[in-house]
Coordinates of C-alpha atoms in Angstrom, one line a residue:
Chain A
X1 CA 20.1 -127.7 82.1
X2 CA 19.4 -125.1 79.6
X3 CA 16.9 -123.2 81.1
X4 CA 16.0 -120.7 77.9
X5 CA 15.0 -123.3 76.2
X6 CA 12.1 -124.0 78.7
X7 CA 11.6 -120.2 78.8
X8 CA 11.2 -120.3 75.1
X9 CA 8.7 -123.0 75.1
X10 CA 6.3 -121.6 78.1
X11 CA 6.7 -117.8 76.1
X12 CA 5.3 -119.6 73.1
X13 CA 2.7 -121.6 74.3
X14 CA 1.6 -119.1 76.7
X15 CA 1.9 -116.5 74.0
X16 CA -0.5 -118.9 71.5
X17 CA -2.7 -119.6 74.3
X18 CA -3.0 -115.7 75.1
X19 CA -3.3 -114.8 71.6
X20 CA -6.1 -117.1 70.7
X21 CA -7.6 -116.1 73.7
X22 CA -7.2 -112.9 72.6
X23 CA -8.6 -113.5 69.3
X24 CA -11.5 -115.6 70.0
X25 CA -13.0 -112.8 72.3
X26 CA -12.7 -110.1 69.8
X27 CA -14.3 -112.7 67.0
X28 CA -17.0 -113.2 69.8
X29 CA -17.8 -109.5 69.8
X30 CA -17.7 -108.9 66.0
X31 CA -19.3 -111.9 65.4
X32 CA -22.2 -111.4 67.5
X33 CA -25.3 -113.1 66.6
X34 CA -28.5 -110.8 67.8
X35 CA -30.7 -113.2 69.8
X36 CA -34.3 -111.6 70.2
X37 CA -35.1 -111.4 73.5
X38 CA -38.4 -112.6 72.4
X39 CA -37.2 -115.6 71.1
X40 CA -35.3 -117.1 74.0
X41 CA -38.5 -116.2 76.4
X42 CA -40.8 -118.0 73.9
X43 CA -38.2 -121.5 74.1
X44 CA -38.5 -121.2 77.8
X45 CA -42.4 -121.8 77.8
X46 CA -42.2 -124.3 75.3
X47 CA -42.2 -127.5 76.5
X48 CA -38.8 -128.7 74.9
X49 CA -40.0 -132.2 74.2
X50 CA -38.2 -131.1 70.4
X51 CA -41.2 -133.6 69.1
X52 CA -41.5 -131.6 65.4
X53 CA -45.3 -131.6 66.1
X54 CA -45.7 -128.1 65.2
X55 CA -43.8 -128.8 61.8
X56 CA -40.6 -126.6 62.8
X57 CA -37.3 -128.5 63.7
X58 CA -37.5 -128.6 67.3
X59 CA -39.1 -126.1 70.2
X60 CA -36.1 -123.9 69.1
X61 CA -37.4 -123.8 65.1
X62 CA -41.0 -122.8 66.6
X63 CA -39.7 -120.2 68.8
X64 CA -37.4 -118.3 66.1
X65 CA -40.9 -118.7 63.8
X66 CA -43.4 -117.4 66.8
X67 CA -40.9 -114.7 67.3
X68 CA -40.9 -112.9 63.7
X69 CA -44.3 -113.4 63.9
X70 CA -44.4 -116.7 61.2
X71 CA -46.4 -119.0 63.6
X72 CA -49.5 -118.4 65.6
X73 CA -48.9 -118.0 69.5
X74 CA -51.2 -120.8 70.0
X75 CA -48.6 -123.2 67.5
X76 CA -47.5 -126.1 69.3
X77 CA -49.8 -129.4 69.4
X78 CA -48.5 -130.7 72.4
X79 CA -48.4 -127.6 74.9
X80 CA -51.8 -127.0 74.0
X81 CA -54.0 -123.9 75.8
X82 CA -52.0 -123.5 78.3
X83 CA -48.3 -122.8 76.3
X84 CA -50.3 -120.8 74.0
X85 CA -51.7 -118.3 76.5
X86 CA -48.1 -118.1 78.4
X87 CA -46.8 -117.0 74.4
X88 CA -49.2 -115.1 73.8
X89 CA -49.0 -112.9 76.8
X90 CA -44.3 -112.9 75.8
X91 CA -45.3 -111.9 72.3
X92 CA -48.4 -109.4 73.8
X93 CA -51.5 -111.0 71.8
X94 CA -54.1 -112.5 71.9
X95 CA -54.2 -116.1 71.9
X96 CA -57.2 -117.8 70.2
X97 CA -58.5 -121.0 71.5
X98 CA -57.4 -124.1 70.2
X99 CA -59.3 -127.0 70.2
X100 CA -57.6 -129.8 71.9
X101 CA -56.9 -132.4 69.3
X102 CA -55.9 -136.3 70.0
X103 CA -55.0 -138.7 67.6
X104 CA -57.1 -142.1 66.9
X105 CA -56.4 -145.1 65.4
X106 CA -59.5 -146.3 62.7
X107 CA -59.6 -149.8 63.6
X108 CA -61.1 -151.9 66.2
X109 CA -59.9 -155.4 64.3
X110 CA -58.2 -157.2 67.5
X111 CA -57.8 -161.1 67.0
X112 CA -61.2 -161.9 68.2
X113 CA -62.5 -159.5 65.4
X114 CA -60.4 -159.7 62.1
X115 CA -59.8 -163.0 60.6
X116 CA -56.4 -164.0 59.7
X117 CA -55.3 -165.6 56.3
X118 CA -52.4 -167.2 57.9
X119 CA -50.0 -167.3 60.6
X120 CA -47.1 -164.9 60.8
X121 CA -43.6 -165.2 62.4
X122 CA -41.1 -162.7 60.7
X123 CA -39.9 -159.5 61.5
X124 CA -42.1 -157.3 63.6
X125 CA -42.1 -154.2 62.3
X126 CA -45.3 -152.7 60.5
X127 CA -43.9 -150.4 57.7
X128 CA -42.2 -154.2 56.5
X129 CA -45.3 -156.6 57.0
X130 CA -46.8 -154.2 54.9
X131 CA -45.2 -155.9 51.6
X132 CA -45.5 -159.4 52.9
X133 CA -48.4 -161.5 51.2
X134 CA -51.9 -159.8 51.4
X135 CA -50.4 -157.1 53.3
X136 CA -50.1 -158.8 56.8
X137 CA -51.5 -161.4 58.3
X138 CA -55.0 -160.3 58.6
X139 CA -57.6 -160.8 56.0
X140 CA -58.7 -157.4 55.6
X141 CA -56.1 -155.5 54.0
X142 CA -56.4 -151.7 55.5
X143 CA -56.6 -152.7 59.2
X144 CA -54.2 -152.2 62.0
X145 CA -51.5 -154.9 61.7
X146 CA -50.3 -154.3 65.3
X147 CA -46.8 -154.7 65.3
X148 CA -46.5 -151.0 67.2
X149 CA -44.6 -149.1 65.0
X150 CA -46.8 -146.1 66.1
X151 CA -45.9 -147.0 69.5
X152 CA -42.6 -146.8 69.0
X153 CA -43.0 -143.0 67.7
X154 CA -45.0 -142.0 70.2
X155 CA -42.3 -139.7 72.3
X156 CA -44.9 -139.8 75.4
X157 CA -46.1 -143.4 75.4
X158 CA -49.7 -142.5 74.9
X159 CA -50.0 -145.6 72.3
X160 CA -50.1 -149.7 73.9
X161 CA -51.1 -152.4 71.6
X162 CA -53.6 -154.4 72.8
X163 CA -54.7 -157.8 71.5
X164 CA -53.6 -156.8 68.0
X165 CA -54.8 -153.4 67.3
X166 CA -52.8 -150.0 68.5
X167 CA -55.0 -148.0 71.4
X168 CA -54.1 -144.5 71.8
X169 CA -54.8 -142.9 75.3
X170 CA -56.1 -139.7 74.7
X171 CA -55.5 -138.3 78.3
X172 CA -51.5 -139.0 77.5
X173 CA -51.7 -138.2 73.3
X174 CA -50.5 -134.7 72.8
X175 CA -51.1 -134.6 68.9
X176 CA -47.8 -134.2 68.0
X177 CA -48.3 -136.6 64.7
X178 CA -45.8 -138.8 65.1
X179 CA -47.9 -141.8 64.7
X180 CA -49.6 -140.8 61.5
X181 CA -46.3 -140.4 60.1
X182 CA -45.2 -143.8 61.3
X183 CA -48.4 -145.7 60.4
X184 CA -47.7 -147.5 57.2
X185 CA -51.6 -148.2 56.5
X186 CA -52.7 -144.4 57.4
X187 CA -55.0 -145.5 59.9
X188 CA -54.1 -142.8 62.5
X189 CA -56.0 -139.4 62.5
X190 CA -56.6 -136.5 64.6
X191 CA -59.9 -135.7 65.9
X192 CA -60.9 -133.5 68.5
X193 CA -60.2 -134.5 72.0
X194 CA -64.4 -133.8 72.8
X195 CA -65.2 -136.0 69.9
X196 CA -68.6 -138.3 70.6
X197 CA -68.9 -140.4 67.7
X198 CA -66.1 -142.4 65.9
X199 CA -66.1 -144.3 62.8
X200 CA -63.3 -146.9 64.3
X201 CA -62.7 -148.9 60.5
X202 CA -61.0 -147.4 57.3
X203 CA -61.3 -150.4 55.0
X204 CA -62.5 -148.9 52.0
X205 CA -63.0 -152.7 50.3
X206 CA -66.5 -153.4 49.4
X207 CA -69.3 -154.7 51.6
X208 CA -68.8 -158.6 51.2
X209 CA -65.3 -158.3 51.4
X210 CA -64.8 -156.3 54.7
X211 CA -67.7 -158.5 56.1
X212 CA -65.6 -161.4 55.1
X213 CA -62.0 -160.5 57.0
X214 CA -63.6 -158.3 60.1
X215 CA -66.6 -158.5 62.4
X216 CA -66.6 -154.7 62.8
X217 CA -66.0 -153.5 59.5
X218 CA -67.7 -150.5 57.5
X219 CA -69.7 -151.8 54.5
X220 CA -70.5 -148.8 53.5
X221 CA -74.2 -149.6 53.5
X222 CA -75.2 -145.7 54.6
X223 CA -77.5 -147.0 56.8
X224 CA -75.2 -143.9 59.5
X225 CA -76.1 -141.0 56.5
X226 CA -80.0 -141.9 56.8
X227 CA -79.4 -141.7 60.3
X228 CA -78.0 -138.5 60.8
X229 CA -79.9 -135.5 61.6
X230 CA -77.2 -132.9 60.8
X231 CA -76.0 -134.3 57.9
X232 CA -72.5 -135.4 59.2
X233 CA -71.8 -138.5 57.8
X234 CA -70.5 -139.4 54.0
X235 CA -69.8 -142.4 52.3
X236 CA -67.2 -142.7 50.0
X237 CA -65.3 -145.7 48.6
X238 CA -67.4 -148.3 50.6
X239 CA -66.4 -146.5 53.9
X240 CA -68.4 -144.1 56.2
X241 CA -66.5 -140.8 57.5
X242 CA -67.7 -138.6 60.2
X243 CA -67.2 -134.7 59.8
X244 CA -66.5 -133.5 63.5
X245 CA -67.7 -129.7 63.3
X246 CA -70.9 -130.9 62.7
X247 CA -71.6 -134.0 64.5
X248 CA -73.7 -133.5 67.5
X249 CA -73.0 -136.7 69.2
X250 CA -76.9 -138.2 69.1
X251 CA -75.5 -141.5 68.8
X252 CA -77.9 -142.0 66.1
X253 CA -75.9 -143.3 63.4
X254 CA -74.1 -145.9 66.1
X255 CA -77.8 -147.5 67.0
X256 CA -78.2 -148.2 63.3
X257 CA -74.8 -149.4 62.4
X258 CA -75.7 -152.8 61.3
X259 CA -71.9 -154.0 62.2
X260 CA -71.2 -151.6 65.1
X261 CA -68.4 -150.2 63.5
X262 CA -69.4 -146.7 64.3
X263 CA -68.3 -146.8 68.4
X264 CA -68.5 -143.9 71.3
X265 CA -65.1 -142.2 71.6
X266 CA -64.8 -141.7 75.0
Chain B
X1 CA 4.3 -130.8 37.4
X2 CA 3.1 -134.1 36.4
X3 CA 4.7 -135.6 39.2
X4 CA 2.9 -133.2 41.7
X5 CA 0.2 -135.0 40.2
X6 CA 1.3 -138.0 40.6
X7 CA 2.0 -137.3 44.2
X8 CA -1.5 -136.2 44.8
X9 CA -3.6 -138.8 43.4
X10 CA -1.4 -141.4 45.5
X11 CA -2.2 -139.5 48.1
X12 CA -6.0 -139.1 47.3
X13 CA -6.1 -142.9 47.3
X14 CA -3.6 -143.6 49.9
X15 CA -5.4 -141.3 53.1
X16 CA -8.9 -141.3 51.9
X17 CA -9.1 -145.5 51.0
X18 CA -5.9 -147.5 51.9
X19 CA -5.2 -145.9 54.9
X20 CA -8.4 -145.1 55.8
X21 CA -8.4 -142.8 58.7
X22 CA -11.4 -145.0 61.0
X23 CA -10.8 -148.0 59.5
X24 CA -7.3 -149.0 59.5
X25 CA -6.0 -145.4 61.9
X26 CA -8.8 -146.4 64.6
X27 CA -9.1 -142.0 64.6
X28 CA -12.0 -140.6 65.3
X29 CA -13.8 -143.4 66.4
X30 CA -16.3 -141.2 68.5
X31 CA -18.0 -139.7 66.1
X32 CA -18.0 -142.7 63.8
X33 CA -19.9 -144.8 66.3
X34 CA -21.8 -142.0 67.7
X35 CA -23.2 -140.2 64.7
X36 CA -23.7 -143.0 62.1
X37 CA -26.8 -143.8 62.8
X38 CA -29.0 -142.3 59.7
X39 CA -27.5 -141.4 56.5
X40 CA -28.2 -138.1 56.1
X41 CA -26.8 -136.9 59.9
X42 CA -23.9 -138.5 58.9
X43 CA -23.2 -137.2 55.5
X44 CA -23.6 -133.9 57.4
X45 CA -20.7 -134.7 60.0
X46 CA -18.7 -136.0 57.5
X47 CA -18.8 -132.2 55.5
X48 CA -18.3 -130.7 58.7
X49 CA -15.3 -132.9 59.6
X50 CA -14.1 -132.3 55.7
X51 CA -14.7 -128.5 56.2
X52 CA -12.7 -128.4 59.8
X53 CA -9.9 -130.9 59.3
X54 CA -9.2 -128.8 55.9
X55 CA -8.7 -125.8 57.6
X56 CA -7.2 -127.2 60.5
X57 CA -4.2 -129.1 58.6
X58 CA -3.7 -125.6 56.3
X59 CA -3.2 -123.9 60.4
X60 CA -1.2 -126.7 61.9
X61 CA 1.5 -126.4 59.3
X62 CA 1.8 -122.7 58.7
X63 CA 2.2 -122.7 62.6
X64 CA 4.1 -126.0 63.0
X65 CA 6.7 -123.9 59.7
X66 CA 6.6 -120.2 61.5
X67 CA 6.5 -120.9 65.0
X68 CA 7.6 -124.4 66.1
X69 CA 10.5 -125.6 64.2
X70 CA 11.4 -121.1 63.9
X71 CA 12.5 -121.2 67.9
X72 CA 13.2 -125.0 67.6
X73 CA 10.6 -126.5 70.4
X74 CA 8.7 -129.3 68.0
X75 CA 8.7 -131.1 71.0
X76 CA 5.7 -129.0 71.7
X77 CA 3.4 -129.7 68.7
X78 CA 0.7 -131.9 70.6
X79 CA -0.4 -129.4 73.2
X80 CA 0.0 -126.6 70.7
X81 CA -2.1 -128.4 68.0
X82 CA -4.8 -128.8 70.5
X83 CA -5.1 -125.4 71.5
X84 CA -4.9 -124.1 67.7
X85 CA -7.6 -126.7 67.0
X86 CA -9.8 -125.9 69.7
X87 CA -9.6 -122.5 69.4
X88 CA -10.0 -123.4 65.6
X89 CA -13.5 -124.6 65.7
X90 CA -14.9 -122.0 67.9
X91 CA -14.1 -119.4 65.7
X92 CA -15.4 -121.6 62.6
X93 CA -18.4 -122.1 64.6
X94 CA -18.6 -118.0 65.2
X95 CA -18.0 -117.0 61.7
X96 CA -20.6 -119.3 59.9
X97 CA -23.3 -118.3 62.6
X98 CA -22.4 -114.6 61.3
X99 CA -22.3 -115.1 57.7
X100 CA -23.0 -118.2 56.7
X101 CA -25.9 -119.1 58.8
X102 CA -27.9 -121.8 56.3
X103 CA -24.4 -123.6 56.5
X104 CA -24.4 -123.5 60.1
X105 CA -28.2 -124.7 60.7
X106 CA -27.0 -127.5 58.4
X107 CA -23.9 -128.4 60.6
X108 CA -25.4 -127.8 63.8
X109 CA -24.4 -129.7 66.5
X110 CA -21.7 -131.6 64.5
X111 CA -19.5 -128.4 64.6
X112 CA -18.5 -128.5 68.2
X113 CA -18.9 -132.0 68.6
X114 CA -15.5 -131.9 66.6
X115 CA -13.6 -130.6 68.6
X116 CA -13.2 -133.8 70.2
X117 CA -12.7 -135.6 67.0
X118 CA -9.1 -137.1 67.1
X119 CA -9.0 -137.5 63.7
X120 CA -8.6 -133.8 63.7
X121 CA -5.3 -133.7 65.8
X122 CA -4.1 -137.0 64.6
X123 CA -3.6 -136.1 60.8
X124 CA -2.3 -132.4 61.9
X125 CA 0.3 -134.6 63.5
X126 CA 0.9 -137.3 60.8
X127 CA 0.9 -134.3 58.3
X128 CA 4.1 -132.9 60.3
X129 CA 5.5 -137.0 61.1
X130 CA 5.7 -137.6 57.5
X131 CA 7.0 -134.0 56.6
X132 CA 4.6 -132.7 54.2
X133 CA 5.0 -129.2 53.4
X134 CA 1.9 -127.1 53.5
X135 CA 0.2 -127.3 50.6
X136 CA 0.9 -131.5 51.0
X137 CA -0.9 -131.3 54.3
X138 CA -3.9 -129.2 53.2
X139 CA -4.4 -131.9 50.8
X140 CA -3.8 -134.8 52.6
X141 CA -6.6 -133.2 55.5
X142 CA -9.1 -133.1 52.7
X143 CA -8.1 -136.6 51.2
X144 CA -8.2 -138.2 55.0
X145 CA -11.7 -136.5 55.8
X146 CA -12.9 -137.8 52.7
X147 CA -11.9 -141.3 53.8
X148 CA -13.5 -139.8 57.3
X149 CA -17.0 -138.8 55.1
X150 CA -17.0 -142.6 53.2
X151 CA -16.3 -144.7 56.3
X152 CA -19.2 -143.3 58.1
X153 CA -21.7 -142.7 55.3
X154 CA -21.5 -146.5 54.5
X155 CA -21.8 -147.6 58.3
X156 CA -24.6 -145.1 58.5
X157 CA -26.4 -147.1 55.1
X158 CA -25.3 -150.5 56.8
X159 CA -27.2 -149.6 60.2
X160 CA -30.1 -148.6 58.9
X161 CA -30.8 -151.8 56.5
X162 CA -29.8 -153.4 60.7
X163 CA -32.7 -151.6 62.3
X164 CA -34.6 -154.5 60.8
X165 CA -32.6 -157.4 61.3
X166 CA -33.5 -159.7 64.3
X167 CA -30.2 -159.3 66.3
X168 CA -29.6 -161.7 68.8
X169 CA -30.4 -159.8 72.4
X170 CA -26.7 -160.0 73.3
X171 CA -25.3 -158.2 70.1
X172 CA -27.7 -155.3 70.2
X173 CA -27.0 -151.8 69.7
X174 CA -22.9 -151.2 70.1
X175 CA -21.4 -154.4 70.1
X176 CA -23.3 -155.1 66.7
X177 CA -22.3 -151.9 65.6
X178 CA -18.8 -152.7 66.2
X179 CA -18.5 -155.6 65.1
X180 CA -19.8 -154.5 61.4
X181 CA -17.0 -151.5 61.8
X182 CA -14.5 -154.7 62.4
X183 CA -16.0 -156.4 59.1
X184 CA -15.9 -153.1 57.3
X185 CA -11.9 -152.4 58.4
X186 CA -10.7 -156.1 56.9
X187 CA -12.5 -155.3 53.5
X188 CA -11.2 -151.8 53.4
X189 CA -7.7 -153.8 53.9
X190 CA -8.4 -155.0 50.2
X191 CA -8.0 -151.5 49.2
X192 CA -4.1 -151.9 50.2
X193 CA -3.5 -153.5 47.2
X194 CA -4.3 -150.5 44.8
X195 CA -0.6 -148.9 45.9

């Protein structure tokens, strides 16, 4: 039994071990990283979710920008009013009030509603059905082919799919944008959460056509821009849009809408 | 001279394609699995497992040279690689947040999720196995975590064309994934040829 030889090997092991030890703990003091205090307070009130609605990478990204000042206080979709007051009373302003958004999705063509060229069994996934023939199944070619891809996106389930067409729940939608980003045919938008009025079609295909492929389409007759009193509504490209600061919600332009495209949003 | 060369390009296409370390080592496996599953997050593990397992090989054989085979316990190398390595990474991780802090947003969490890499400790030890001296084993780290990078960035490119495929219920998520790393190791076995 030679016992220097195990001497020899717990000395230098031990003495690797301690050395490294050693070592790290002096490279943790010179390589110290100042954290701003500010910083790590402003991550705690985030909500952490790491959605990337605020356009930063992660809660993290959006707390490093709030802290040198680069983003508002008031910055992140999904905590809303509430974050942005707790951030704004860490970073000792003011916090503006921001105007709840929600996302919606610009079609109401469920089966009953949008006629259907043909019969589709494939893949169920909307960014591909997007390059099969005529662009889905349905005969009009910008409507919601319902395959859920924005559900899928949706980090807090606000989106179900219901008979064909994506329904967001605005009491769970925090805005974050994820859908818009997965929709392939852009249909999702954000609107204010106290919108009244909704033009719930984006086909932008002229009047016979759209009357031709959904029940509830937008002709763009302008029949709505007659209608309105504040001058809300424009058509453009055979397709009605509502701008949101001014409407009023009189519900005018949905008594004349001839196809009853333009619904309540409630 | 030339026939440093030599040595060196068989080397280049010995650890990075014929003996690919994933695909015909079965090293590293965790990360290859776990982090292939978009292209771009694995491109960035496989330059973070380049950057580490370069630097770890150059370390493992200056201290396998000065200290081990010095006072004659190589016995030892295993436990004292794994220290050297794990004390490695956290002061790689340290120094890039200092200095280099672009290169450490763009590694991210890769960095520390290497210290559990095998691949890491395995080729420090095959380095010393096949007695490479220490410039050998610097270059056979890069060569192997090259093999490392191409293995995963091409199982990262084959499971996202999968996302799409109808997968039979029973075969979704790992075991398809494995299986397509099984089908990836017998065509890499065609590369055994080129030596």
């Amino acid at each position: 039994m030679n016992i220097s030889a195990i001497l020899t090997a717990v000395a230098v092991v031990g003495g690797v071990g301690l050395f490294l030890g050693i070592f790290l703990g002096i490279a943790s003091i010179v390589f110290k990283v100042e954290v701003d205090e500010k910083e790590e307070a402003v991550l705690g009130v985030l909500p952490g979710n790491n959605c990337g609605g605020c356009g930063y990478p992660g809660c993290s990204g959006l707390a490093a920008a709030i802290a040198k000042g680069e983003a508002a206080v008031n910055a992140c979709p999904v905590g809303g009013d509430a974050v942005g007051k707790k951030v704004a009373a860490i970073m000792g302003v003011e916090a503006g009030e921001t105007i709840r958004m929600t996302a919606f999705v610009r079609c109401q063509g469920d089966s009953e509603r949008a006629t259907r060229n043909y019969e589709y069994t494939g893949v169920e996934d909307c960014s591909m059905i997007k390059y099969v023939p005529d662009g889905g199944a349905k005969s009009c070619n910008h409507g919601c082919l319902g395959y859920g891809n924005c559900a899928d996106a949706c980090p807090f389930g606000a989106i179900t799919v219901r008979n064909g067409v994506a329904v967001v729940d605005k009491e769970k939608c925090k805005a974050c944008g994820k859908c818009i980003a997965a929709c392939p045919k852009h249909l999702i938008e954000l609107i204010p959460y106290d919108a009244k009025t909704v033009v719930a079609c984006s086909s932008c295909d002229r009047g016979p056509v759209t009357m031709k492929a959904c029940k509830t389409g937008c002709i763009g007759c302008g029949l709505c821009v007659k209608a309105c009193p504040v001058d809300a509504i424009t058509v453009d490209a055979f397709h009605a849009h509502i701008d949101q600061s001014k409407c009023t919600g009189c519900g005018a332009c949905k008594e004349k809408c001839p196809k009853k495209a333009i619904i309540d949003f409630s | 001279m030339l026939d440093v060369v030599k040595d060196l390009l068989i080397l280049l296409v010995g650890s990075s394609l014929v003996s690919n370390v994933v695909l015909s080592q079965f090293l590293g496996l965790c990360p290859f699995l776990g982090v292939s599953k978009k292209v771009d997050t694995a491109a960035g593990m496989g330059g973070a497992v380049i950057f580490v397992i370069t630097i770890a090989s150059a370390v493992a054989a200056v201290i396998y040279k000065f200290i081990l085979v010095r006072f004659d316990i190589t016995y030892l190398q295993t436990i004292v690689f794994i220290l050297v390595i794990a004390a490695l990474v956290q002061f790689v991780e340290m120094f890039l947040k200092k200095f280099v802090p672009a290169l450490y947003q763009a590694l991210g969490v890769y960095l520390p999720l290497i210290t559990t890499n095998c691949a890491v400790l395995g080729i420090a030890l095959t380095n010393v196995q096949k007695n490479y001296g220490i410039g050998f084993s610097i270059a056979s780290g890069l060569f192997t975590a090259v093999g490392f990078m191409i293995a995963i960035v091409i199982l990262a490119g084959i499971r996202e064309k999968m996302e799409y495929n109808d997968i039979p219920e029973s075969f979704q998520g790992m075991p398809i994934v494995l299986i397509t790393a099984g089908l990836m190791a017998i065509a890499f076995c065609g590369f055994s040829g080129l030596l």
